[in-house]
Amino acid sequence: MEHEVELVSPGHIDLRAIGDEEGSTTAEFAIVTLAAVAFAGLLVSILSSGDVRGMLMGLIRQALSF
């Protein structure tokens, strides 16, 4: 379906003529939020593993020993 874009005044476009995108911002926000939660869960699982924890503690000890 093709929409005609109407110029309201010079340099301004009537966005209602382009199409109905109501709710798209909310959907995008939900997707980004889910991706952030998944990434945080991945970081928590990586950082709570014994090997990584030992490596981080070694780095902290080395940094504090100077």
Coordinates of C-alpha atoms in Angstrom, one line a residue:
M1 CA 0.0 0.0 0.0
E2 CA 1.5 3.3 -1.1
H3 CA 1.0 6.4 0.9
E4 CA 1.3 9.9 -0.4
V5 CA 3.4 12.2 1.7
E6 CA 1.9 15.6 2.2
L7 CA 4.0 18.7 2.9
V8 CA 2.3 20.6 5.7
S9 CA 4.6 23.6 5.4
P10 CA 7.9 24.0 3.7
G11 CA 10.3 21.5 5.1
H12 CA 7.7 19.6 7.2
I13 CA 6.2 16.3 6.4
D14 CA 2.9 15.0 7.7
L15 CA 4.0 11.8 9.4
R16 CA 0.5 10.4 9.6
A17 CA 0.5 9.9 5.9
I18 CA 3.6 7.7 6.0
G19 CA 2.0 4.8 7.9
D20 CA 0.8 3.6 11.2
E21 CA 3.8 2.8 13.4
E22 CA 2.0 3.1 16.8
G23 CA 3.5 0.7 19.3
S24 CA 6.8 0.2 17.4
T25 CA 8.8 2.1 20.0
T26 CA 7.4 0.0 22.8
A27 CA 8.3 -3.2 20.9
E28 CA 11.8 -1.9 20.2
F29 CA 12.2 -1.0 23.9
A30 CA 11.1 -4.5 24.9
I31 CA 13.5 -6.2 22.6
V32 CA 16.5 -4.1 23.7
T33 CA 15.5 -4.7 27.4
L34 CA 15.4 -8.5 26.8
A35 CA 18.8 -8.3 25.1
A36 CA 20.3 -6.4 28.0
V37 CA 18.9 -8.8 30.5
A38 CA 20.3 -11.8 28.5
F39 CA 23.7 -10.1 28.3
A40 CA 23.7 -9.4 32.0
G41 CA 22.8 -13.0 32.7
L42 CA 25.7 -14.2 30.5
L43 CA 28.1 -11.8 32.4
V44 CA 26.9 -13.1 35.8
S45 CA 27.4 -16.7 34.7
I46 CA 30.9 -16.0 33.3
L47 CA 32.1 -14.0 36.3
S48 CA 30.7 -16.4 38.9
S49 CA 32.7 -19.4 37.5
G50 CA 35.6 -20.5 39.6
D51 CA 38.3 -20.0 37.0
V52 CA 37.3 -16.5 36.2
R53 CA 36.8 -15.6 39.8
G54 CA 40.3 -16.9 40.6
M55 CA 41.8 -14.9 37.8
L56 CA 40.1 -11.7 38.8
M57 CA 41.2 -12.1 42.4
G58 CA 44.7 -12.7 41.3
L59 CA 44.6 -9.4 39.2
I60 CA 43.2 -7.5 42.2
R61 CA 45.8 -8.9 44.6
Q62 CA 48.6 -8.0 42.1
A63 CA 47.2 -4.5 41.7
L64 CA 46.9 -3.9 45.5
S65 CA 50.4 -5.3 46.2
F66 CA 52.1 -2.3 44.5

